[in-house]
XYZ file of C-alpha atoms in Angstrom:
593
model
C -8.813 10.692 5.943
C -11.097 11.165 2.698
C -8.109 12.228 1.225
C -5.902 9.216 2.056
C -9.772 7.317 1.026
C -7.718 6.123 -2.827
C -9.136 3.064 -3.625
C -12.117 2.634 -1.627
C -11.890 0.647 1.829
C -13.702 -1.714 3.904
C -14.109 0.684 7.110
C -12.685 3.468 8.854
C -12.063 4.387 12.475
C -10.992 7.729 14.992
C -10.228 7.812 18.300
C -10.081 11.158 20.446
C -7.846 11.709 24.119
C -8.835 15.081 25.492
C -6.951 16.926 28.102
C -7.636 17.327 31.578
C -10.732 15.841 31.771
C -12.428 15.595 35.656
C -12.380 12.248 37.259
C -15.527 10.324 36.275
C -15.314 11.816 32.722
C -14.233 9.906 29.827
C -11.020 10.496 28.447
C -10.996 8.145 24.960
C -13.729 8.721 22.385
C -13.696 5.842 19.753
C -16.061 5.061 16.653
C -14.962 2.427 14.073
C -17.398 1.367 11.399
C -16.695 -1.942 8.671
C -19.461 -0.541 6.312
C -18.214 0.490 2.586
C -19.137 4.332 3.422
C -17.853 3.517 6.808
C -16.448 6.964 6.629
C -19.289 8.863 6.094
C -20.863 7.376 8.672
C -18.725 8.096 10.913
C -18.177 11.838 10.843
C -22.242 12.165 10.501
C -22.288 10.341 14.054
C -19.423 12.734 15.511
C -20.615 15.999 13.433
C -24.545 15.069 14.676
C -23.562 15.661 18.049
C -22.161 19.073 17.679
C -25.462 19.962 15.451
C -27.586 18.863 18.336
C -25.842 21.531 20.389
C -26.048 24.595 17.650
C -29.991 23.462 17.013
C -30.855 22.672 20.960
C -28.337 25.045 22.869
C -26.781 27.800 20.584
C -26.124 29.881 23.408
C -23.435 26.446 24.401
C -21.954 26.562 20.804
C -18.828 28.739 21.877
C -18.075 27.372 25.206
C -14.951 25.121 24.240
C -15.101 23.930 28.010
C -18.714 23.118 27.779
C -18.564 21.624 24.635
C -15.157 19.298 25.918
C -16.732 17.945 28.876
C -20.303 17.162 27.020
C -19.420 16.303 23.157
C -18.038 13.206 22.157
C -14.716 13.643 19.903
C -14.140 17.725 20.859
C -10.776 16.430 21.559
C -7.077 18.071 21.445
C -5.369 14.436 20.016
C -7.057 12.691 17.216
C -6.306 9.865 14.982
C -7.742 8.587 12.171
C -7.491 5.514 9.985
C -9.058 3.943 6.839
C -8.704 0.364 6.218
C -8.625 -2.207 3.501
C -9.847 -5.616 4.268
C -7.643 -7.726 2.146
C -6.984 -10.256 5.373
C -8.999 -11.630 7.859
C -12.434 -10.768 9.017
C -14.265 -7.269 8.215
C -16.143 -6.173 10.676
C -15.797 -2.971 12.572
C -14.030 -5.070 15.280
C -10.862 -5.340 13.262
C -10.824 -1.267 12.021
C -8.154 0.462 13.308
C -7.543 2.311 16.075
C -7.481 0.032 18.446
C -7.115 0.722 21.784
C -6.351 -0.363 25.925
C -8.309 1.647 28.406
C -6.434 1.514 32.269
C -7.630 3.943 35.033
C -4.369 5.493 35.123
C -4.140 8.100 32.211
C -0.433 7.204 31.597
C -1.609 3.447 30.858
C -4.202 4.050 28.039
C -2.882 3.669 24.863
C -4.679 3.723 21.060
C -2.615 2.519 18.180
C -3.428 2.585 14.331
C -0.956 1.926 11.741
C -0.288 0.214 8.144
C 1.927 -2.683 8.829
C 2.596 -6.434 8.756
C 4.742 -8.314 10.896
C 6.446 -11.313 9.497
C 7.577 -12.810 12.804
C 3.941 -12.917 14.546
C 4.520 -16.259 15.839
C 7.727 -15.555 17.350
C 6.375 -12.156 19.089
C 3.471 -13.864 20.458
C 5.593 -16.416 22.154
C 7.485 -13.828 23.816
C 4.221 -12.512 24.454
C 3.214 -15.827 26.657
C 6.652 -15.727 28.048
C 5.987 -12.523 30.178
C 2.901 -14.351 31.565
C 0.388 -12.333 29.443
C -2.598 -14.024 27.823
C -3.283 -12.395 24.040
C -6.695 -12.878 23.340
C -5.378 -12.562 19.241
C -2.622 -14.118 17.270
C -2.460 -11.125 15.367
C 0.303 -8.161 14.445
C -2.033 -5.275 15.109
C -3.033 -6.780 19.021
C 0.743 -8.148 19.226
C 2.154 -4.367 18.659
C -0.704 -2.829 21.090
C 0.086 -5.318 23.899
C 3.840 -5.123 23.347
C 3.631 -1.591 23.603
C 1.592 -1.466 26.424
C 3.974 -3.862 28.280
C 6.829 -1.718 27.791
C 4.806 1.352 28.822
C 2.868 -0.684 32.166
C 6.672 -1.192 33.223
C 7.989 2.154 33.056
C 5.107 3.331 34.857
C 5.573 1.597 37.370
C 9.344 2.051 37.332
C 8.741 5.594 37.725
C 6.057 5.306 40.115
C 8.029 3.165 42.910
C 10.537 6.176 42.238
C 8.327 8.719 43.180
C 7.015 6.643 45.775
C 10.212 6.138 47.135
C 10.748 10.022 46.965
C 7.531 10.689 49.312
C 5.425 12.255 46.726
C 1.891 12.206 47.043
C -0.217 9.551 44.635
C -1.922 12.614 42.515
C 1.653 14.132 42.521
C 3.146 10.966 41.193
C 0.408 10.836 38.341
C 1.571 14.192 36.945
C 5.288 13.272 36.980
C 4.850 10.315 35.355
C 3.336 12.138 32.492
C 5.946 14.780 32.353
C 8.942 12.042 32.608
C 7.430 8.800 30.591
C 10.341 8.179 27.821
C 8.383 7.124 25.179
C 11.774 6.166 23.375
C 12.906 3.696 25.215
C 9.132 2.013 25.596
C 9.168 2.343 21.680
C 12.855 0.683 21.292
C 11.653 -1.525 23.913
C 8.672 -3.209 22.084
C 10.356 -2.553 18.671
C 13.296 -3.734 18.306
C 12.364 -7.825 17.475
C 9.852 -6.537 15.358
C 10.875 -7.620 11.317
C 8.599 -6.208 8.674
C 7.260 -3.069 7.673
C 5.142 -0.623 9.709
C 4.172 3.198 10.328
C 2.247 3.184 13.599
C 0.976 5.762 15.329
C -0.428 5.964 18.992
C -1.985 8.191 21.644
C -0.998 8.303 25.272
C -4.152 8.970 28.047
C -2.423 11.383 29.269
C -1.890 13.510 25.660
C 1.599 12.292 24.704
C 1.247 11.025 20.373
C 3.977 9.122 18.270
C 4.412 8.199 15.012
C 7.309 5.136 14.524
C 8.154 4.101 11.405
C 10.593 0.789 10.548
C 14.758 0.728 10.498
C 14.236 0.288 6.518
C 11.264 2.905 5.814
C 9.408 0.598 3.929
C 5.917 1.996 4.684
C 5.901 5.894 4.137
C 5.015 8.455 6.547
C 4.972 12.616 6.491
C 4.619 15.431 9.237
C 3.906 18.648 9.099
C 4.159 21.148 12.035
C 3.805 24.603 13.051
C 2.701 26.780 16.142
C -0.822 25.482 16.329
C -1.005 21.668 14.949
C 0.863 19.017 14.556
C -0.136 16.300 11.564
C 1.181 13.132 10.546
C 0.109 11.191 7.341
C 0.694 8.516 4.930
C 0.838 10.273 2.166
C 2.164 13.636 1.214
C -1.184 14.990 -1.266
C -3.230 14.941 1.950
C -1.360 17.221 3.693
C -1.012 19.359 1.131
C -4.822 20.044 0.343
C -5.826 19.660 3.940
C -3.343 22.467 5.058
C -3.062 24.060 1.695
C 0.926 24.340 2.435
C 4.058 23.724 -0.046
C 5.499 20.349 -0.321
C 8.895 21.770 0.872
C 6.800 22.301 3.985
C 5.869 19.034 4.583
C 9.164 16.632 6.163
C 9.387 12.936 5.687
C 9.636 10.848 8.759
C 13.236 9.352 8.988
C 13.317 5.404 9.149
C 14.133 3.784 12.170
C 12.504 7.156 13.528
C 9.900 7.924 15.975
C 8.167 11.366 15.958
C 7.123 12.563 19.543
C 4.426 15.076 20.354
C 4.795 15.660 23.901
C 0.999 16.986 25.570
C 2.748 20.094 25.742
C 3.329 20.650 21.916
C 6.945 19.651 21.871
C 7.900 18.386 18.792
C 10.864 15.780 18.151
C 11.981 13.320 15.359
C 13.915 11.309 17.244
C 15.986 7.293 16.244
C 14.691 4.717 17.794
C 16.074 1.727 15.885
C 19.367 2.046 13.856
C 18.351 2.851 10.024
C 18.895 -0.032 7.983
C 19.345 0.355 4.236
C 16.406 2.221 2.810
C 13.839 0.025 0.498
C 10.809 2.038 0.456
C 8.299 0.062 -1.392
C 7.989 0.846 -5.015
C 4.451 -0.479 -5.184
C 2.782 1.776 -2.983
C 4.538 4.537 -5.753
C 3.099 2.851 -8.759
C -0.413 1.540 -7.289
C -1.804 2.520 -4.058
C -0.770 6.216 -3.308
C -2.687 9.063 -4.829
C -1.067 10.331 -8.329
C -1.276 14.051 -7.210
C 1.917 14.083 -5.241
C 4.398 15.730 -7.386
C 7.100 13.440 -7.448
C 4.530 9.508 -7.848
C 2.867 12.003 -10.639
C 6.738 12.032 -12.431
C 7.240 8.589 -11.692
C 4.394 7.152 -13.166
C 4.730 9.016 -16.146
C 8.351 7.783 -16.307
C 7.080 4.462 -16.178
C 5.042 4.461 -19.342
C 8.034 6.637 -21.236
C 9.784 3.944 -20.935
C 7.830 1.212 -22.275
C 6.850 2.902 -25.697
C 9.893 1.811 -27.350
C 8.780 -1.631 -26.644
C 5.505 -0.709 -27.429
C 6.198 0.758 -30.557
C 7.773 -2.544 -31.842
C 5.017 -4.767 -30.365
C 2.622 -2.487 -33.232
C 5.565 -2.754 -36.191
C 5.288 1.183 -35.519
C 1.978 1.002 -37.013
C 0.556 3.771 -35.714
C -2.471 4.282 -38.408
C -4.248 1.071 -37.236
C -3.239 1.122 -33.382
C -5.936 2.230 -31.053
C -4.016 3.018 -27.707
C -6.329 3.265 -24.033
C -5.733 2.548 -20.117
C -7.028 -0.132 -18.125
C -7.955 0.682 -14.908
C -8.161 4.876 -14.315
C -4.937 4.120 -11.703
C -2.901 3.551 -15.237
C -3.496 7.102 -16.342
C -0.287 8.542 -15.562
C 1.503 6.099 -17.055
C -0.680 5.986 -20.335
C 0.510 9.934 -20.625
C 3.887 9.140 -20.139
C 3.768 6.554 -22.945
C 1.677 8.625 -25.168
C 3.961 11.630 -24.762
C 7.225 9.881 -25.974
C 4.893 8.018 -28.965
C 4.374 11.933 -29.861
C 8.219 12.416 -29.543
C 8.614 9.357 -31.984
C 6.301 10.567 -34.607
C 7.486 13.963 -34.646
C 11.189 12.484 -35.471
C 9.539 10.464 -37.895
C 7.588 13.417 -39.532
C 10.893 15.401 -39.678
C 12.374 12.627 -41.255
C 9.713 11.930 -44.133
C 9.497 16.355 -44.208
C 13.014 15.695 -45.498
C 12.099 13.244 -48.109
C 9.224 15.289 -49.829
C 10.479 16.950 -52.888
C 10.121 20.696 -52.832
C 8.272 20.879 -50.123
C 5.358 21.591 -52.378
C 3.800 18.028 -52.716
C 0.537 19.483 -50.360
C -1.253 16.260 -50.453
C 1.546 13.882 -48.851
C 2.485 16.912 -46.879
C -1.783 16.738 -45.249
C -1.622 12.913 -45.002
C 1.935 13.273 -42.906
C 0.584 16.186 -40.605
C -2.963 14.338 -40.175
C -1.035 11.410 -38.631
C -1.516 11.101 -34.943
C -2.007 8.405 -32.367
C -5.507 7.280 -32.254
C -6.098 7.469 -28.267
C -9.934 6.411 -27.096
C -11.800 5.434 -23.757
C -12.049 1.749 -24.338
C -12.887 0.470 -20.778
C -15.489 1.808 -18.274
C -15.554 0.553 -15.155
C -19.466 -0.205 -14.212
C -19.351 -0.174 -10.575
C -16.903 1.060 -7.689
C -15.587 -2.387 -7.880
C -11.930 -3.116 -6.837
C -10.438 -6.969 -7.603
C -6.890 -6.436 -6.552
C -7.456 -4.924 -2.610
C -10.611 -6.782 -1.766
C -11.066 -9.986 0.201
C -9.883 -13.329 -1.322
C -13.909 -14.944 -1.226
C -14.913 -11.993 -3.329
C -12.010 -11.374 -5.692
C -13.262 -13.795 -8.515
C -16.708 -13.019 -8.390
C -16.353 -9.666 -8.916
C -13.579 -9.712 -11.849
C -16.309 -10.633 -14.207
C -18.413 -7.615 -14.057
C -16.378 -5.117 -13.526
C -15.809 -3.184 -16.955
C -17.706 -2.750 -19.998
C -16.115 -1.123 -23.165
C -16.614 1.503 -25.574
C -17.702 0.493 -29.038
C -17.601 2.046 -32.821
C -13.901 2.749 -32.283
C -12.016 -0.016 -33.719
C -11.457 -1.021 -37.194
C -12.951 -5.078 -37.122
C -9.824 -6.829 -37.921
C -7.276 -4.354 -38.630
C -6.478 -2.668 -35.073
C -4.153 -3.279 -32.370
C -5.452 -2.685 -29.336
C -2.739 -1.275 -27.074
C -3.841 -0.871 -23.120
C -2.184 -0.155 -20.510
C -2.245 -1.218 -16.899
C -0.228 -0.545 -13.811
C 0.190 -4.159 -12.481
C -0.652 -7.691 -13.357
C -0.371 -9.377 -9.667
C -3.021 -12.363 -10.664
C -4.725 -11.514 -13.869
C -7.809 -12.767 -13.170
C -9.446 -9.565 -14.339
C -7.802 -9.762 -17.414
C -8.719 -13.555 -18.181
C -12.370 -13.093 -16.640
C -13.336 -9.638 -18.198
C -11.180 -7.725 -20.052
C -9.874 -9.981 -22.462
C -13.837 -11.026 -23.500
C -14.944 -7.506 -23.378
C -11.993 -6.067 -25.508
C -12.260 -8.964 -27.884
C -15.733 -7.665 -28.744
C -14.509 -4.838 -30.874
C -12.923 -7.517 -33.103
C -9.450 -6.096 -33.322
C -6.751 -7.942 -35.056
C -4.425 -7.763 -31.841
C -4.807 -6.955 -28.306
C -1.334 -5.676 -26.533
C -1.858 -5.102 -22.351
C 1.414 -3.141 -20.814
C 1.984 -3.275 -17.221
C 4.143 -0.566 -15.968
C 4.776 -2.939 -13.209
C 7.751 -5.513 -13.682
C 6.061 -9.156 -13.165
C 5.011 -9.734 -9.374
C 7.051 -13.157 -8.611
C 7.297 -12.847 -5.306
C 4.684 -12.365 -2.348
C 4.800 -9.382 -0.162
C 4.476 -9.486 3.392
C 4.998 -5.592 4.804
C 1.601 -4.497 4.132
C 0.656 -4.797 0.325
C -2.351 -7.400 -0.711
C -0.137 -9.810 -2.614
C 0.630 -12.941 0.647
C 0.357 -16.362 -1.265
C 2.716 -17.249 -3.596
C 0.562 -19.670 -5.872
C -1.701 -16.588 -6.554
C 0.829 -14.977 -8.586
C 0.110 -15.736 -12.308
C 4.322 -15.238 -12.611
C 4.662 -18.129 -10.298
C 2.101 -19.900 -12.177
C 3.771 -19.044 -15.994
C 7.378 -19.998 -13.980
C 6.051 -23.384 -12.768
C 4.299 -24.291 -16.493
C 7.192 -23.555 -17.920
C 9.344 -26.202 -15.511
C 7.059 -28.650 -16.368
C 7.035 -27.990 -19.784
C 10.848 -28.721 -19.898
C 10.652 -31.431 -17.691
C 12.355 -29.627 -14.899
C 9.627 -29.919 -12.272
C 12.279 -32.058 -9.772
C 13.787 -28.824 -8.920
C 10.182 -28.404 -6.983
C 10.776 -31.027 -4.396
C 14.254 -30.611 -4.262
C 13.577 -26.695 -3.323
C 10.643 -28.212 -1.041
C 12.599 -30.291 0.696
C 15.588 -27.543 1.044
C 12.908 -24.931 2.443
C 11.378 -27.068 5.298
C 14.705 -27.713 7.083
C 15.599 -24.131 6.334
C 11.854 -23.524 7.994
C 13.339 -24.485 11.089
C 16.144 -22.287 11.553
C 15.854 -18.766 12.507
C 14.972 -16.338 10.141
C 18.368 -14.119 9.708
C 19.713 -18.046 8.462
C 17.128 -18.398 5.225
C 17.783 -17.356 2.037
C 15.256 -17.144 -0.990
C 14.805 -20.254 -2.486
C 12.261 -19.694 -4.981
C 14.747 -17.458 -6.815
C 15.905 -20.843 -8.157
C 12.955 -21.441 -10.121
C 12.824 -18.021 -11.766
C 16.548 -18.008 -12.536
C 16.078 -20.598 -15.341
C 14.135 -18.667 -17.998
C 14.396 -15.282 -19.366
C 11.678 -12.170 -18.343
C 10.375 -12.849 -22.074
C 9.631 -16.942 -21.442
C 7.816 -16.119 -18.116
C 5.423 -12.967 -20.036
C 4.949 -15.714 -23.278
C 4.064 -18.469 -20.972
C 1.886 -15.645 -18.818
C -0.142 -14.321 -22.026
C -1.097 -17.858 -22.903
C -2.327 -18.926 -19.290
C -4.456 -15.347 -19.644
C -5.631 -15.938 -23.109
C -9.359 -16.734 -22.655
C -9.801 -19.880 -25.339
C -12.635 -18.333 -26.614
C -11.453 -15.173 -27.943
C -10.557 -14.717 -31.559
C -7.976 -11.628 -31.551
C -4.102 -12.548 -30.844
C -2.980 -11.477 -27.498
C 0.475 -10.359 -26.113
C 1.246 -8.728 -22.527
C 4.559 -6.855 -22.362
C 5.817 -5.646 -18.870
C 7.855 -3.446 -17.504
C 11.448 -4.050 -16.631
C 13.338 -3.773 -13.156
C 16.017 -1.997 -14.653
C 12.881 0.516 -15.788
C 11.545 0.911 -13.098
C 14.309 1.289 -10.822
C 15.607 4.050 -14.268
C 12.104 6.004 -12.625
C 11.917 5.436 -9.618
C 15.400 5.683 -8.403
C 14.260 6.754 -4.729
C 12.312 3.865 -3.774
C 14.233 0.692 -4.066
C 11.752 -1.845 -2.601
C 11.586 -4.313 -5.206
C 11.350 -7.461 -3.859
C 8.222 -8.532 -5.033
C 9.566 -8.518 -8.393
C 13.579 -8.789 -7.521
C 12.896 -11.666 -4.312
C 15.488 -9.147 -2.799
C 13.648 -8.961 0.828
C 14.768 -6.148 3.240
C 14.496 -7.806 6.035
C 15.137 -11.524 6.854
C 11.854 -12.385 7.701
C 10.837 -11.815 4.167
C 12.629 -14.704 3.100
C 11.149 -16.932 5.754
C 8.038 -16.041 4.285
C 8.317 -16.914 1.086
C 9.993 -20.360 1.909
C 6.948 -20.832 3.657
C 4.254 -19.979 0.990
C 6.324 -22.391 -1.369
C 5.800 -24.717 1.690
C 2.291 -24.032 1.113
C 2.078 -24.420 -2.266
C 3.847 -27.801 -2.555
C 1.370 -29.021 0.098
C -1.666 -27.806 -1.467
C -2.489 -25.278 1.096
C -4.034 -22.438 0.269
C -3.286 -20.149 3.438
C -1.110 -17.269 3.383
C 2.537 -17.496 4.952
C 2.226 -14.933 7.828
C-alpha cells in the first residue's frame, strides 16, 4: 500500500476474512481512516495490537491459533486500498473497502477497487427493479450490491439443491463454499457495467477475485507462487514488496477475473469478452510510479520527443536557455529531453570541430567544448501540496502557494526559461503560481512543455479530470469560436446533444469533437498561453505540448487517448461528455456522471 501511496491520498482502508473462525467469533476485520496519514494510522492501530501481546503475553506471541482467534487483522485474506478524494465527500465513510456482513459466511462480501461507472443511473434503476432499496446513488455501493445480488441468488440456488438432496444445514454451508461459481456471479453483475474498473473482493468464506474491464482500461498485476498470492495496481510494488523479476510478475487479462479459491487455487479466468484494448495513457504519464521499467522508458520517450520543438522555441540558443522541471512527476521526461538536447549539441560540436582550421585554434576549440545546457532547480515545491488530485473546494486555494523558486540563476533579461511539465489539465497552477514566481527571475522568455497532448476531453473511468468547462483546452477552443464569430455552432451542438441525451448510450456519438475540429493543435496552445498569461508579468510566455502522434510514437502499448483524441472506449464515454457540454451550456457546474 505505501508503495502504491504516489501522490499522497485522502485515506486508506484494509479489511481482513480469516479462516475457520468458531461461531460467535468475528470473521471480517475492517479499519478505514480519511485522515492525510490515514495510512499510518492505520497499521499503528493493527500493529499496536500485536505489540500488546509481545509486551503483555510473550509466551502467546507464537501461537498462530491464539493469536487468530484474539488479534484483530491476523488474517489469511487481506486487502488493502488507498484513496484519492477528488469526488464526493472525504470522510473515512467513503474509503475503500467497503463491505456487506450476512450470517452466512458465503454471503459476506468486501470490495475495493479503482473505477468509475458511467451508466450509474441506469444500474441503479435496475437496482430498484429487483425490489432492493440502495441507500447510495453511487458506483462503488452500486457494484457491492450488484455483486452481492448475484452472489445472495446463487446461494440460495445451491442451497435449495442441497436441500433438496437431504443434506444437513452445516453440510450445505460447506458445499456451498466449495461449489459457489464466482464466474458466473461476476458475469452476472458485470456485464451492463460501461466504464473502467479493477475491483477486487473477498468472500466470508475465503474465496478473493480480482476483475478487471472487457477494454483493460484500469491496470492490474498478480503475482503467485506456493505460499501467497498478490494482486496490485501497479507493477513497482510488487516488485520491491516481493523483491522478484518483472518477468515474474503477469498482467491481468481484460475482460478477466482472477480467482483465488480458499484453498489456494489459482485461475485467470474471462469473464466478459475482451474488447479492444485502450489502457489509459494517463495513468502511464501521471499517476503511476516512474520506477516500473517500461513508464520509466516511456516518459523519457516523451520528452525526446519534444526537444526538437523545443530547440526551435529557443532559436537553438542554448548559451542563454536555462532548462528545469515543473512538478518532480516531470523528471523523467525532463531527462529524456535533456538527453537528445546533448545528442543535438554533440552533432553540432562535430560540425563546428570540422570548421576549425587545423585543429589548433585552442581558444574556439575551449569555448566549443565548454558549451553545455545550463540545467538548474528552478521550482521547489513548499509543502506536500497536490492541485491536480485534490478536491474541487480546495484546488484554487492551494495553487497559489504551492512552489517557490530558486534565484541567482538566470541572466535578468537575456534567458529563456524552458520547464517542463507532464500535463496541463486546468492550468490554474500555472496562471496562479508559477507564472508569478518564474517571472521573478526576470528572464526574457518563459517556455512550459507538457509531455501531455492538450486534455480536451473529460475522463470518466477513474482519472480526476469529470467537467468539461474545467479544461483550459475547452476554454482556449471556445475563445477562439467566439473570436471568429463561430459561437452558433454552441447551441446548435447543444441542441443536437440533448435529444441525443435521450437515447441510449451505444446511439451517441461525440459531439464536442465538432468544436475542436475547426482550428489547428497550434491555435488552441496560442489561444491557451494567452488565457494563462498572468497580466502582470513582464517576460513573454509560450506553452508547447506534446503531440498525439508523440505520444502514441512512446507509448505504443497503451492506446487510451481519449481525453485528448475524444475517441471513448466505451459508449458511455460519449454520453458523458454530451452531458458535461449539457452542463456547460446551462451554466452548471456539476460533473456528468
Amino acid at each position: 500500500m505505501e508503495k502504491q501511496r504516489n501522490r499522497g491520498q485522502d485515506g486508506a482502508g484494509v479489511a481482513g476474512i480469516k479462516f475457520d473462525m468458531p461461531p460467535g467469533s468475528p470473521v471480517i476485520d475492517h479499519l478505514r481512516s480519511a485522515s492525510s496519514n490515514g495510512l499510518e494510522k492505520i497499521f499503528k492501530k493493527i500493529n499496536r495490537h500485536l505489540g500488546d501481546v509481545q509486551e503483555n503475553k510473550p509466551h502467546k506471541a507464537d501461537d498462530e491459533q491464539w493469536l487468530k482467534k484474539n488479534v484483530p487483522f491476523f488474517s489469511e485474506l487481506l486487502l488493502g486500498h488507498v484513496r484519492y478524494g477528488t469526488y464526493g465527500s472525504n470522510g473515512s465513510n467513503y474509503c475503500h473497502p467497503f463491505k456487506r456482513e450476512n450470517n452466512w459466511l458465503t454471503k459476506n462480501l468486501v470490495i475495493a477497487g479503482n473505477f468509475n461507472l458511467t451508466n450509474v443511473d441506469e444500474l441503479f434503476q435496475k437496482l430498484i427493479e429487483l425490489g432492493q432499496h440502495p441507500r447510495e446513488k453511487t458506483d462503488t455501493i452500486t457494484i457491492l450490491e450488484k455483486i452481492a445480488h448475484f452472489l445472495d441468488r446463487q446461494n440460495e440456488k445451491l442451497f435449495a439443491q442441497y436441500k433438496a438432496a437431504k443434506h444437513s444445514n452445516p453440510e450445505i454451508s460447506s458445499l456451498i463454499a466449495e461449489n459457489l461459481d464466482l464466474k458466473e456471479i461476476l458475469f452476472n453483475a458485470s456485464k451492463r457495467w460501461d466504464g473502467g474498473y479493477t475491483i477486487a473482493g473477498m468472500l466470508g468464506h475465503g474465496d478473493s477475485f480480482v476483475l478487471r474491464d472487457p477494454n483493460g482500461i484500469r491496470p492490474a498485476f498478480y503475482y503467485h507462487d506456493d505460499e501467497i498470492v498478490v494482486a496490485t495496481s501497479e507493477r513497482p510494488a510488487l516488485r520491491t514488496g516481493f523483491n522478484i523479476q518483472t518477468k515474474e510478475i503477469k498482467e491481468l487479462k481484460p475482460g478477466h477475473a482472477l480467482i483465488i479459491r480458499r484453498d489456494g487455487a489459482v485461475s485467470e479466468i474471462e469473464v466478459l469478452p475482451p474488447a479492444e484494448k485502450r489502457s489509459c495513457s494517463f495513468e502511464r504519464i501521471y499517476f503511476s510510479r516512474g520506477n516500473d521499467q517500461d513508464i520509466y522508458k516511456e516518459r523519457k520517450a516523451l520528452g525526446k520527443i519534444l526537444a526538437p520543438t523545443v530547440l526551435k522555441a529557443i532559436n537553438y540558443d542554448l548559451e542563454n536557455t536555462v532548462f528545469s522541471f515543473i512538478p518532480n512527476t516531470a523528471e523523467l521526461a525532463f531527462l529524456g529531453m535533456m538527453e537528445e538536447v546533448e545528442h543535438y549539441l554533440d552533432k553540432a560540436k562535430e560540425n563546428e570541430l570540422d570548421k576549425i582550421e587545423g585543429k589548433n585554434d585552442k581558444e574556439k576549440l575551449k569555448k566549443l567544448l565548454s558549451i553545455h545546457p545550463r540545467i538548474e532547480k528552478i521550482a521547489l515545491k513548499d509543502t506536500k501540496l497536490r492541485t491536480f488530485i485534490t478536491n474541487d473546494i480546495n484546488r484554487n486555494d492551494k495553487a497559489a502557494h504551492v512552489y517557490d523558486t530558486t534565484y541567482g540563476v538566470v541572466k535578468r533579461g537575456i534567458d529563456t526559461l524552458v520547464t517542463v511539465d507532464d500535463s496541463i489539465v486546468r492550468g490554474t497552477t500555472l496562471k496562479q503560481s508559477i507564472f508569478r514566481i518564474l517571472d521573478r527571475l526576470g528572464p526574457k522568455k518563459i517556455i512550459v512543455v507538457s509531455s501531455a497532448p492538450q486534455i480536451r476531453y473529460p475522463d470518466c473511468y477513474g482519472i480526476d479530470m469529470a467537467k468539461l468547462s474545467d479544461l483550459i483546452a475547452f476554454e482556449a477552443a471556445v475563445a477562439l469560436l467566439k473570436e471568429s464569430f463561430k459561437d452558433n455552432l454552441l447551441e446548435e451542438i447543444y441542441e443536437k446533444a440533448k435529444a441525443m441525451d435521450e437515447l441510449p448510450r451505444e446511439k451517441t456519438v461525440n459531439l464536442v469533437k465538432q468544436i475542436y475540429d475547426l482550428f489547428t493543435p497550434e491555435q488552441i496552445s496560442a489561444k491557451i498561453t494567452q488565457l494563462l498569461r498572468p497580466d502582470d508579468i513582464k517576460a513573454e510566455v509560450e506553452i508547447i505540448y506534446q503531440t498525439v502522434g508523440g505520444l502514441h510514437e512512446a507509448i505504443p502499448d497503451h492506446k487510451g487517448d481519449w481525453y485528448f483524441t475524444g475517441n471513448y472506449p466505451t459508449p458511455g464515454g460519449n454520453k458523458v461528455v454530451n452531458r458535461s457540454f449539457i452542463n456547460f451550456m446551462e451554466g452548471k457546474n456539476v460533473r456528468a456522471y
